[in-house]
PDB file of C-alpha atoms in Angstrom:
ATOM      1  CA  UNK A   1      32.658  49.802 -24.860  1.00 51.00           C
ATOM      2  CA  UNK A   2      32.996  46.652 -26.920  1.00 48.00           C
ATOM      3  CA  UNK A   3      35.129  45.425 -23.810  1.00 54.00           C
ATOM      4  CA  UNK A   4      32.883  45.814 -21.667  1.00 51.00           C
ATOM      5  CA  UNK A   5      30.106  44.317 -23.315  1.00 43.00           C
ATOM      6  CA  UNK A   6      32.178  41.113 -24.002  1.00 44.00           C
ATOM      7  CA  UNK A   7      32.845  41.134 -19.861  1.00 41.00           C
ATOM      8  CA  UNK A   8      28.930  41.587 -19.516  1.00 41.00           C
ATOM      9  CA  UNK A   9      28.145  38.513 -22.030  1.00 44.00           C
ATOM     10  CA  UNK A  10      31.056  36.501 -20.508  1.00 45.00           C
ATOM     11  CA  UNK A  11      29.630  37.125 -17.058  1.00 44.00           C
ATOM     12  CA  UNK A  12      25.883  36.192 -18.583  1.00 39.00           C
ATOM     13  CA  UNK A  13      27.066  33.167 -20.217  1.00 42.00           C
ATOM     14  CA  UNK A  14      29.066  31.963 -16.551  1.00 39.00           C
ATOM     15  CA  UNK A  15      25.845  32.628 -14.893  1.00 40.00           C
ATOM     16  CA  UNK A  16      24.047  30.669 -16.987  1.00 42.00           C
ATOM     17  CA  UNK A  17      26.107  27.937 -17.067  1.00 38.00           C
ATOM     18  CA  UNK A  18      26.305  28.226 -13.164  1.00 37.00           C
ATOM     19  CA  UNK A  19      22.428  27.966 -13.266  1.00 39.00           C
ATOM     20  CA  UNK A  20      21.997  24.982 -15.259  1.00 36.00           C
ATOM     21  CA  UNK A  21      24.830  23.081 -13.109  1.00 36.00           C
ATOM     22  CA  UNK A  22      23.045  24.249 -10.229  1.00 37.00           C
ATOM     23  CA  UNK A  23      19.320  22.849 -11.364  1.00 38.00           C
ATOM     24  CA  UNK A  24      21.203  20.141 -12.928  1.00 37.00           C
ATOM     25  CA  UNK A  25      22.235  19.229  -9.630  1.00 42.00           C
ATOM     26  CA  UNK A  26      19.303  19.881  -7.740  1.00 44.00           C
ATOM     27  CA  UNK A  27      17.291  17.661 -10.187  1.00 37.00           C
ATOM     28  CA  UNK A  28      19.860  14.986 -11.348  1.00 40.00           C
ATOM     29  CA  UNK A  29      22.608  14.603  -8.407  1.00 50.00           C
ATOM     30  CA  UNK A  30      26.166  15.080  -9.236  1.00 84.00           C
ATOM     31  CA  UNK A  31      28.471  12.705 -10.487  1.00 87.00           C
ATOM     32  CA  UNK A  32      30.602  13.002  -7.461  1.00 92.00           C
ATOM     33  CA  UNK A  33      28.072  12.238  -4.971  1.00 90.00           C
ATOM     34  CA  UNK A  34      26.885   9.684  -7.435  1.00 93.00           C
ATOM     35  CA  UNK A  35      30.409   7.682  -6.867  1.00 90.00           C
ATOM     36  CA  UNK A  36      30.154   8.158  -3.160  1.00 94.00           C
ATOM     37  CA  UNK A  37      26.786   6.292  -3.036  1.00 95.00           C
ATOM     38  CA  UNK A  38      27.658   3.872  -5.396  1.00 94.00           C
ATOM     39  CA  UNK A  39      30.731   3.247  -3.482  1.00 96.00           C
ATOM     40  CA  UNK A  40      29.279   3.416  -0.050  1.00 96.00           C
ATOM     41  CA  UNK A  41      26.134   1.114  -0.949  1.00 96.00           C
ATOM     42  CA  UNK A  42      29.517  -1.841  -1.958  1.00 96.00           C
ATOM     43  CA  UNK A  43      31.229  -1.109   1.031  1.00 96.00           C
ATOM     44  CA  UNK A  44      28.032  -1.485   3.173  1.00 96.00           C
ATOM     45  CA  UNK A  45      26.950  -4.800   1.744  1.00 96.00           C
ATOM     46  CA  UNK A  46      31.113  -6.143   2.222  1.00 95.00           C
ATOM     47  CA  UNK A  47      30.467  -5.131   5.893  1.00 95.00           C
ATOM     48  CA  UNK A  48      27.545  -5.969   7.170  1.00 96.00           C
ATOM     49  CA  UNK A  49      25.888  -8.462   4.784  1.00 95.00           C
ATOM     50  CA  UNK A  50      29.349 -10.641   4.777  1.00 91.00           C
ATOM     51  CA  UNK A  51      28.544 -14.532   3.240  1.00 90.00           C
ATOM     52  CA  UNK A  52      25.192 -13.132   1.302  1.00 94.00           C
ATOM     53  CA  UNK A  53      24.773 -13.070  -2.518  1.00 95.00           C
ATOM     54  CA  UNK A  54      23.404  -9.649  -2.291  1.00 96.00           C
ATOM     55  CA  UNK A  55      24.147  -7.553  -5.368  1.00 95.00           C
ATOM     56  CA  UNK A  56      23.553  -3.528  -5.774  1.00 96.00           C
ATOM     57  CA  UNK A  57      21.363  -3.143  -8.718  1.00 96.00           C
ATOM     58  CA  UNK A  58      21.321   0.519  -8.963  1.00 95.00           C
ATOM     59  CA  UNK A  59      21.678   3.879  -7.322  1.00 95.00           C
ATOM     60  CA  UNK A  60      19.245   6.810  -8.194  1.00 94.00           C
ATOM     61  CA  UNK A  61      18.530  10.383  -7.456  1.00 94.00           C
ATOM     62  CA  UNK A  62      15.675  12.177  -5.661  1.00 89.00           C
ATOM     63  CA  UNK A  63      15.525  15.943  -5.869  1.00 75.00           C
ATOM     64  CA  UNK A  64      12.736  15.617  -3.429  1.00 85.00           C
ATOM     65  CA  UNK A  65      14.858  14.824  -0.394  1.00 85.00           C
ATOM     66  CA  UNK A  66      18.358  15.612  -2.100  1.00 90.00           C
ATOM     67  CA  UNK A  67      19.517  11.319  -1.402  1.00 93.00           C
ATOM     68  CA  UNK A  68      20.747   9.141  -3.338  1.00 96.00           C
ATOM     69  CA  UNK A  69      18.907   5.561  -2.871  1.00 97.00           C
ATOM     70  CA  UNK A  70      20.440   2.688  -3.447  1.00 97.00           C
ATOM     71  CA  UNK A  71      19.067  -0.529  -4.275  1.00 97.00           C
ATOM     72  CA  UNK A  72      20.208  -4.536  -3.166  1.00 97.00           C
ATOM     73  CA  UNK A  73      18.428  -7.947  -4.537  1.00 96.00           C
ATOM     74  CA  UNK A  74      19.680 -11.337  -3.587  1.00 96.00           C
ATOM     75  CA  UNK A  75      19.166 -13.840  -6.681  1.00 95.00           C
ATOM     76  CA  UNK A  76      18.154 -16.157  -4.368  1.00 94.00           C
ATOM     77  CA  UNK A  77      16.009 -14.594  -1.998  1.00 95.00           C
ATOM     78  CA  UNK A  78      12.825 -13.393  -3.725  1.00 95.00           C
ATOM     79  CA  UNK A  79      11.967 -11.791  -0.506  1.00 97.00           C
ATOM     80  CA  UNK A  80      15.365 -10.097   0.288  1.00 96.00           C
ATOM     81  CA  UNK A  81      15.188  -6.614  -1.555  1.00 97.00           C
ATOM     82  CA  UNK A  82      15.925  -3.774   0.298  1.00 97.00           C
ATOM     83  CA  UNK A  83      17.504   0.020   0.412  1.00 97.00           C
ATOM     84  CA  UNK A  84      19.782   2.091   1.216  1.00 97.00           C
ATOM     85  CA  UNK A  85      19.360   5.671   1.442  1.00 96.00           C
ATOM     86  CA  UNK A  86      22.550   8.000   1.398  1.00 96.00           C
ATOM     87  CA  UNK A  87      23.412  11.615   1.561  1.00 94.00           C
ATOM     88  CA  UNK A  88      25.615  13.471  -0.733  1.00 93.00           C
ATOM     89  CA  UNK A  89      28.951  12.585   0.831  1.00 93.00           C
ATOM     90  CA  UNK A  90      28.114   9.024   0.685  1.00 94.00           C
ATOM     91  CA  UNK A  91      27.026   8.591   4.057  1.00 95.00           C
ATOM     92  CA  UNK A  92      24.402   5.979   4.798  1.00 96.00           C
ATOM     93  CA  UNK A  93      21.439   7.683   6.169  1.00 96.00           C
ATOM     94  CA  UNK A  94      19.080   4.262   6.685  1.00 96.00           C
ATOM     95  CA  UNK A  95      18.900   0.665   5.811  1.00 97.00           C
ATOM     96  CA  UNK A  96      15.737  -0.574   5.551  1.00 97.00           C
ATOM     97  CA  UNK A  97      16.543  -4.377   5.874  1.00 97.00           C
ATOM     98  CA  UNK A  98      15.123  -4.750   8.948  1.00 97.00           C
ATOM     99  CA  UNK A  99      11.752  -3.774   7.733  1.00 96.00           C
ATOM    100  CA  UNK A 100      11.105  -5.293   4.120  1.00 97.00           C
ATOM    101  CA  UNK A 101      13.185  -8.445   4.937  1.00 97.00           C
ATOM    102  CA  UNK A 102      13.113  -9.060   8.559  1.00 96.00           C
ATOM    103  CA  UNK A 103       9.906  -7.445   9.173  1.00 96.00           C
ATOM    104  CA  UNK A 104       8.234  -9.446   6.099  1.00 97.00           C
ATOM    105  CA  UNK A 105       6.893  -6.377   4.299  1.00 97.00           C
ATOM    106  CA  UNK A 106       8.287  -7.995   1.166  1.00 97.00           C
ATOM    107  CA  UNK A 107       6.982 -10.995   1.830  1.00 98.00           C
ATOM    108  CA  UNK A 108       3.482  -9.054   2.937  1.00 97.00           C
ATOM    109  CA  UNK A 109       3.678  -7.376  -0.122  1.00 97.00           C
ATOM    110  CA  UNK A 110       4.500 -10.247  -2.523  1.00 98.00           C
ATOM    111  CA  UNK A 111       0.946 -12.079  -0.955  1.00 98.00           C
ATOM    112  CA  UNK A 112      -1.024  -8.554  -1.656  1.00 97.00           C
ATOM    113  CA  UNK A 113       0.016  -8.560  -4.775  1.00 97.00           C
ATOM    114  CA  UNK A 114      -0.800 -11.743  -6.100  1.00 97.00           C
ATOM    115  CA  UNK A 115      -4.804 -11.408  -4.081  1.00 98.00           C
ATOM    116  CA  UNK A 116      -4.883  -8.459  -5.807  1.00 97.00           C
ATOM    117  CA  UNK A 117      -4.495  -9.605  -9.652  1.00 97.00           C
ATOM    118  CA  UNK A 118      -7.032 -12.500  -8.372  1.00 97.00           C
ATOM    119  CA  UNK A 119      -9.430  -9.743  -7.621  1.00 96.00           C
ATOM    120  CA  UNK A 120      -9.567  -8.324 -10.569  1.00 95.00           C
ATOM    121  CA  UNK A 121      -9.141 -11.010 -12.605  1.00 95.00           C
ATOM    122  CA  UNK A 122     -12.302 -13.188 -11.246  1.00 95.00           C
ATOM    123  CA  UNK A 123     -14.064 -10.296  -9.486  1.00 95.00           C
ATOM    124  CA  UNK A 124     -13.440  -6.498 -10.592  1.00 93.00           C
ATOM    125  CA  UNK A 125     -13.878  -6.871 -14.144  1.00 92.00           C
ATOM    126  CA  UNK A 126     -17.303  -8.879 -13.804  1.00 93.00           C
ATOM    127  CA  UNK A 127     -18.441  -5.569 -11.583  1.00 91.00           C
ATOM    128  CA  UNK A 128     -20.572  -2.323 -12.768  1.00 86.00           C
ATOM    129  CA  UNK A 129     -19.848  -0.916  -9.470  1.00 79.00           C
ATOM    130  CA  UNK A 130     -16.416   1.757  -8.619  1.00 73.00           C
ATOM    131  CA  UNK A 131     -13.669  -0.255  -8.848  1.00 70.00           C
ATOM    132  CA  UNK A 132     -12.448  -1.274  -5.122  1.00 85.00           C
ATOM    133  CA  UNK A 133      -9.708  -3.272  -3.549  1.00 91.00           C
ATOM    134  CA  UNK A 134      -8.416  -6.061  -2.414  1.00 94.00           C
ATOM    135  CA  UNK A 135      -6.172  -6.765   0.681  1.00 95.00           C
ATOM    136  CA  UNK A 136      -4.593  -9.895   2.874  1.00 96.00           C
ATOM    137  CA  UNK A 137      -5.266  -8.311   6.438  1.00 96.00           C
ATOM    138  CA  UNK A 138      -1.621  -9.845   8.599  1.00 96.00           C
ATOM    139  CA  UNK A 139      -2.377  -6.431  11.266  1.00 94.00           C
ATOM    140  CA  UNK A 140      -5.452  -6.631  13.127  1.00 93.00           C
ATOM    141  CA  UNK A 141      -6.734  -3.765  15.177  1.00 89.00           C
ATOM    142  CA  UNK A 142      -9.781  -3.140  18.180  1.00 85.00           C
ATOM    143  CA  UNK A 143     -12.987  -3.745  16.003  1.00 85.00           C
ATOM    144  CA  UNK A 144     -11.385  -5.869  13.181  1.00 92.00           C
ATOM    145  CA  UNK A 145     -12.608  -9.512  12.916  1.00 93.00           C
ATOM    146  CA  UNK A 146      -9.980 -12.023  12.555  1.00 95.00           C
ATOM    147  CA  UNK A 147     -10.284 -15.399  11.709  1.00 96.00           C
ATOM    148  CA  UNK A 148      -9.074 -17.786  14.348  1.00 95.00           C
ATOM    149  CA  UNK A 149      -6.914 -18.967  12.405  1.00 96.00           C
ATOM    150  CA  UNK A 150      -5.386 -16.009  10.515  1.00 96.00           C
ATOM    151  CA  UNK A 151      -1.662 -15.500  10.142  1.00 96.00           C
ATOM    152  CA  UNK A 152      -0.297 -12.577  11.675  1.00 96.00           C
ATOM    153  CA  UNK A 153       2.607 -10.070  10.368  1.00 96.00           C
ATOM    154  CA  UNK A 154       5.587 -11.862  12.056  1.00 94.00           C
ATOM    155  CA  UNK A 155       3.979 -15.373  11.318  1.00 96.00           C
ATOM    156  CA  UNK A 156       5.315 -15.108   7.600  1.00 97.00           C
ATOM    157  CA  UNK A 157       7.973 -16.802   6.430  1.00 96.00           C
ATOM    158  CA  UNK A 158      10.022 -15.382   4.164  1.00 96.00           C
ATOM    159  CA  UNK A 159      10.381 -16.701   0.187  1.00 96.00           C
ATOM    160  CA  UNK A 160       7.736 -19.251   0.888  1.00 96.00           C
ATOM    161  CA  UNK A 161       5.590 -19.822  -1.706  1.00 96.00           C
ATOM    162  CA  UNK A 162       1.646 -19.842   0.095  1.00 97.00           C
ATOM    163  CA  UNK A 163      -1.796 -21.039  -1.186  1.00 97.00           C
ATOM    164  CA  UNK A 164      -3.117 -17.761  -1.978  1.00 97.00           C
ATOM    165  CA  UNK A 165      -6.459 -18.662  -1.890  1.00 97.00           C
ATOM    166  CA  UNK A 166      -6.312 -20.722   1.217  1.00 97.00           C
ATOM    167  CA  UNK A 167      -4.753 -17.415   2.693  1.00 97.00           C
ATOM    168  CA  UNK A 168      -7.647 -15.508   1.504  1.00 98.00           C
ATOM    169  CA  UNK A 169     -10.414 -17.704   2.815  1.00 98.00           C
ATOM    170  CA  UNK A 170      -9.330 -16.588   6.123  1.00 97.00           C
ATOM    171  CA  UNK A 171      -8.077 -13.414   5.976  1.00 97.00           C
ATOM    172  CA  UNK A 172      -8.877 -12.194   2.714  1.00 98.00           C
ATOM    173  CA  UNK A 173     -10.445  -8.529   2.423  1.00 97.00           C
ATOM    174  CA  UNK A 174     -12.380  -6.851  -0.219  1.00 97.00           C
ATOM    175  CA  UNK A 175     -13.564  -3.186  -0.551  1.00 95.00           C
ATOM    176  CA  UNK A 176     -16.270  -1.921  -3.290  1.00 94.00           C
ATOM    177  CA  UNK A 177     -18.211   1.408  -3.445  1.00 91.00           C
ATOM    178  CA  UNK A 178     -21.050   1.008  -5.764  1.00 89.00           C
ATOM    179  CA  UNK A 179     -22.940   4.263  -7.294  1.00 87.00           C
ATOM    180  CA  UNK A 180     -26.691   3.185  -7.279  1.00 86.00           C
ATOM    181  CA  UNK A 181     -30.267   4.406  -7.357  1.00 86.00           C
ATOM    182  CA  UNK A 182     -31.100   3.827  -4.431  1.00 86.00           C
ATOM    183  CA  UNK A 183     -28.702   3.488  -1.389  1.00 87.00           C
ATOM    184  CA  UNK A 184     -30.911   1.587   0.828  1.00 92.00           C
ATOM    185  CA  UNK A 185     -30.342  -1.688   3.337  1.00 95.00           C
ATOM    186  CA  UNK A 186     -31.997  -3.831   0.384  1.00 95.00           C
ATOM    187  CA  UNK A 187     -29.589  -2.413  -2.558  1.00 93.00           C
ATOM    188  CA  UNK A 188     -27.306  -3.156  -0.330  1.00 96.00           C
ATOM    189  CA  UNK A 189     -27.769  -6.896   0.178  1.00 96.00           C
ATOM    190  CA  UNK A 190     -28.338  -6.989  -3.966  1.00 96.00           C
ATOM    191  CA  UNK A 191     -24.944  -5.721  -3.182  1.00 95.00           C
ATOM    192  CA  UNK A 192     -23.448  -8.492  -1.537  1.00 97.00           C
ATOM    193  CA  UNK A 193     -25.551 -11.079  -2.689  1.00 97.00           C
ATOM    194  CA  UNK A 194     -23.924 -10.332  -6.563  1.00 96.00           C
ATOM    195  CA  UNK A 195     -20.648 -10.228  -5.226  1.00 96.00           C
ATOM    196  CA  UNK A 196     -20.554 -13.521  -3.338  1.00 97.00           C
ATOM    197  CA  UNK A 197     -22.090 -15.202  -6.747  1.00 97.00           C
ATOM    198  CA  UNK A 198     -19.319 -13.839  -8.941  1.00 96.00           C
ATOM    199  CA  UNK A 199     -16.542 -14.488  -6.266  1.00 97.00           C
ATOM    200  CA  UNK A 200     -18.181 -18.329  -5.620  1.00 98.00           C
ATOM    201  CA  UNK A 201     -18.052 -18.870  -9.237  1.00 97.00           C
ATOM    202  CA  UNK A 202     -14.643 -17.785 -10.416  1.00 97.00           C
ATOM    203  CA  UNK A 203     -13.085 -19.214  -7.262  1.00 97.00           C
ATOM    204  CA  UNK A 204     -12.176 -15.791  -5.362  1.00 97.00           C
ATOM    205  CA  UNK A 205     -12.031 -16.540  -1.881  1.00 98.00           C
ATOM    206  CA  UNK A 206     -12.487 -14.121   0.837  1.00 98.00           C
ATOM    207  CA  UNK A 207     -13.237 -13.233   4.517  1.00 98.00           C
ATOM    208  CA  UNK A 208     -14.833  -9.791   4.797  1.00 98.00           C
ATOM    209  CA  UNK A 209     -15.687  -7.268   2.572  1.00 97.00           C
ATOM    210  CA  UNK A 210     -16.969  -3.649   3.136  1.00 95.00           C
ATOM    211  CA  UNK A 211     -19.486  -2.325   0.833  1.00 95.00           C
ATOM    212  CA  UNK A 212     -20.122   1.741   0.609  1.00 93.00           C
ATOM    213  CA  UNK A 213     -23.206   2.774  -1.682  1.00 92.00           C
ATOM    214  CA  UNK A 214     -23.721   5.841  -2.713  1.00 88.00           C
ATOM    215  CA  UNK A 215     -26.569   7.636  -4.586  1.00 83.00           C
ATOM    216  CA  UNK A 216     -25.970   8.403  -8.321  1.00 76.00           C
ATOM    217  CA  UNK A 217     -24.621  11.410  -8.765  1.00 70.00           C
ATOM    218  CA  UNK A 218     -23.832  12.495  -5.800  1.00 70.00           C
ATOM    219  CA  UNK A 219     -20.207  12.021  -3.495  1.00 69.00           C
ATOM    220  CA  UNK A 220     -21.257  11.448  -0.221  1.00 68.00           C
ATOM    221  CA  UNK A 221     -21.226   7.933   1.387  1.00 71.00           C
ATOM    222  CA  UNK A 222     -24.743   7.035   2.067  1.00 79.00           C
ATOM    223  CA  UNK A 223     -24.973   3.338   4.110  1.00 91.00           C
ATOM    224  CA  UNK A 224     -22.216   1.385   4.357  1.00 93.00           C
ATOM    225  CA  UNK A 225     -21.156  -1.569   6.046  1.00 96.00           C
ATOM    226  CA  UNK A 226     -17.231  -2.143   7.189  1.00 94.00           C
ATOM    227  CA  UNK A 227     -16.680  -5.703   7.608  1.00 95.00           C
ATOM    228  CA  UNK A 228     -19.233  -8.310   6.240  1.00 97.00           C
ATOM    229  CA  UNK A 229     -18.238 -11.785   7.121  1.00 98.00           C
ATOM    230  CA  UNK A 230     -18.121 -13.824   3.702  1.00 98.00           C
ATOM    231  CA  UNK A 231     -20.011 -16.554   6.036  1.00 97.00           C
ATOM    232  CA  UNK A 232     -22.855 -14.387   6.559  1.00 98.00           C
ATOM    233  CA  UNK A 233     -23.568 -13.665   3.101  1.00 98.00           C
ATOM    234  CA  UNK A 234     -26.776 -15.532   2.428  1.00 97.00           C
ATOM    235  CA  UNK A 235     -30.356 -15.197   2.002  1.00 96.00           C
ATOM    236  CA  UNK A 236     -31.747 -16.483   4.946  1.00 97.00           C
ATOM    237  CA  UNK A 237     -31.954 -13.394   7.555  1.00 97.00           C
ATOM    238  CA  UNK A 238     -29.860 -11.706   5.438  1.00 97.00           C
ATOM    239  CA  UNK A 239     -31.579  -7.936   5.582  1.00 97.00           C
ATOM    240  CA  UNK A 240     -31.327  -8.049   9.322  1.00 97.00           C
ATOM    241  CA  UNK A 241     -27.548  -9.407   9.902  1.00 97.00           C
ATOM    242  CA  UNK A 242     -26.909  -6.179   7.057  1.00 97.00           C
ATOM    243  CA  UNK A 243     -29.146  -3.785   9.527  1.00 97.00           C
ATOM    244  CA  UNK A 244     -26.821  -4.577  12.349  1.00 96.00           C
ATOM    245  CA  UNK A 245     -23.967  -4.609  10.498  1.00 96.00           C
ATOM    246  CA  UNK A 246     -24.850  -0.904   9.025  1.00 95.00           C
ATOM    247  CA  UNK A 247     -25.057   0.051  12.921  1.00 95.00           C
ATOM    248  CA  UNK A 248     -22.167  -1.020  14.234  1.00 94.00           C
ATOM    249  CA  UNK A 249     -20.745   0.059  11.622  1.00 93.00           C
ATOM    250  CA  UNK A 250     -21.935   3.962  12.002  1.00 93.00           C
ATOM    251  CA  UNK A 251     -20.748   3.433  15.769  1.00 92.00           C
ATOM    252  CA  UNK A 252     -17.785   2.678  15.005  1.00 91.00           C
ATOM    253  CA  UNK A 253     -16.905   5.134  12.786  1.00 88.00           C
ATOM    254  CA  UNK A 254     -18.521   8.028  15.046  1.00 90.00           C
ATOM    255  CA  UNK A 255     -16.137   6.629  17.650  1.00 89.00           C
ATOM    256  CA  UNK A 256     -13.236   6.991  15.686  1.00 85.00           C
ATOM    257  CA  UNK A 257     -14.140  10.719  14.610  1.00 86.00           C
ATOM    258  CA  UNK A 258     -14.693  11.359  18.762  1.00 88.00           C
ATOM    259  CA  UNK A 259     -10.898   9.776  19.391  1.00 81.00           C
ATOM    260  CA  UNK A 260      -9.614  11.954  16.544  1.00 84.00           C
ATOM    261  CA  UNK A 261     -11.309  14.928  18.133  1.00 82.00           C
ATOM    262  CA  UNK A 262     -10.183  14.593  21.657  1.00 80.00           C
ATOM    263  CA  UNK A 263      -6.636  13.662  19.959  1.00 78.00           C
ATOM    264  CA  UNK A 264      -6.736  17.234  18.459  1.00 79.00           C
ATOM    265  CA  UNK A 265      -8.060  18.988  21.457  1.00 78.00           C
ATOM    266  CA  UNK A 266      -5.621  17.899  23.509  1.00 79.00           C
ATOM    267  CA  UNK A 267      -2.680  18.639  21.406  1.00 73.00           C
ATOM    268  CA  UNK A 268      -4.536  22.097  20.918  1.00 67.00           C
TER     269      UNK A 268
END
């Protein structure tokens, strides 16, 4: 009997042990597979980034997909990071080079970032309103308004240091909903009115900004407007260039929701 119940603990405490491992693994990696990406990320960078400074910082675990990712900066290129994602026998899966570096996402995202801490700095924190965002628009779509002069996506160069706010006079965007009383055309151009003062005097340049009110207490947009040239933003006329605005605005997004429909119908 005693036997026995040693076999049953002995078995209990191997399954356990076999558990753990196997979360442990599932959550964590292994150390084997660890080595492979580790050794597979050097190997890559020998091979095909020959004559670069590029180092591998570190390789991490995610249980979501089961890959190890590993990541490569260049000391001297501030817009050179990119990664590698690898499987568990240290196979590379993708390299996302082309995209951050050669694509400029990096450098995209490097410019977004330092608009955004503008924002808030000189504009966000000087608002009652929701909190919004802030964006440098390089992709332009049907609809959008684009400076004439506005640098596109591939125009970037990369580690280039730019004039952020030169950037954002031209294709600088800024997004606010504002909970208020009343969610009417002339709330609205309070609206914009207060955030072209605060902007103009802490220096916050920008090109368009889209402005959704909606009525205290409740979650459901009530006027909005999507794209409000910074250039139109002044007394003078100013209720009826936010009346059109409002319009278009509605027609546009009705004939987005009509695409989208006859998207899903014909895929149904």
């Amino acid at each position: 009997m005693k036997s026995i119940l040693k076999f049953v603990g002995i078995t209990l405490i191997l399954l356990l042990i076999a558990s753990v491992c196997y979360f442990a693994n599932a959550f964590l990696g292994n150390p084997i597979s660890y080595f492979l990406a580790n050794n597979a990320a050097k190997e890559h960078i020998k091979n095909n980034y020959k004559g670069t400074d590029y180092e591998l910082q570190r390789v991490t675990y995610s249980f979501k997909s089961g890959d190890y990712y590993a990541y490569l900066s260049s000391p001297t290129n501030i817009d050179g990071d990119f990664t590698l994602t690898i499987d568990y026998k240290g196979k590379i899966e993708y390299d996302n080079y082309a995209l951050r570096v050669e694509g400029h996402a990096n450098t995209e995202g490097r410019l977004l970032e330092e608009y955004r801490e503008l924002v808030e700095e000189g504009l966000f924190k000087h608002l009652e309103y929701k909190r919004g965002y802030s964006q440098l628009i390089f992709s332009f779509f049907e609809g959008d308004k684009q400076h004439e002069d506005a640098l596109l996506l591939n125009d970037l160069e990369l580690n280039k240091e730019y004039d952020i706010k030169a950037l954002a006079a031209k294709q600088g965007h800024i997004s606010i909903s504002a909970e208020v009383n009343e969610a009417n055309t002339e709330t609205l151009v309070e609206v914009l009115l207060k955030v072209k003062r605060i902007a103009d005097n802490n220096g916050i340049p920008f090109y368009t900004v889209d402005v959704t009110l909606f009525k205290e207490g409740e979650f459901v947009s009530e006027l909005s407007v999507r794209q409000f040239l910074y250039s139109d933003i002044y007394e003078d006329g100013l209720t009826e260039r936010v009346e059109k605005e409002v319009e278009e605005t509605r027609k546009y997004y009705e004939q987005k929701l009509q695409e989208k429909e006859t998207e899903l119908n014909q895929t149904n």
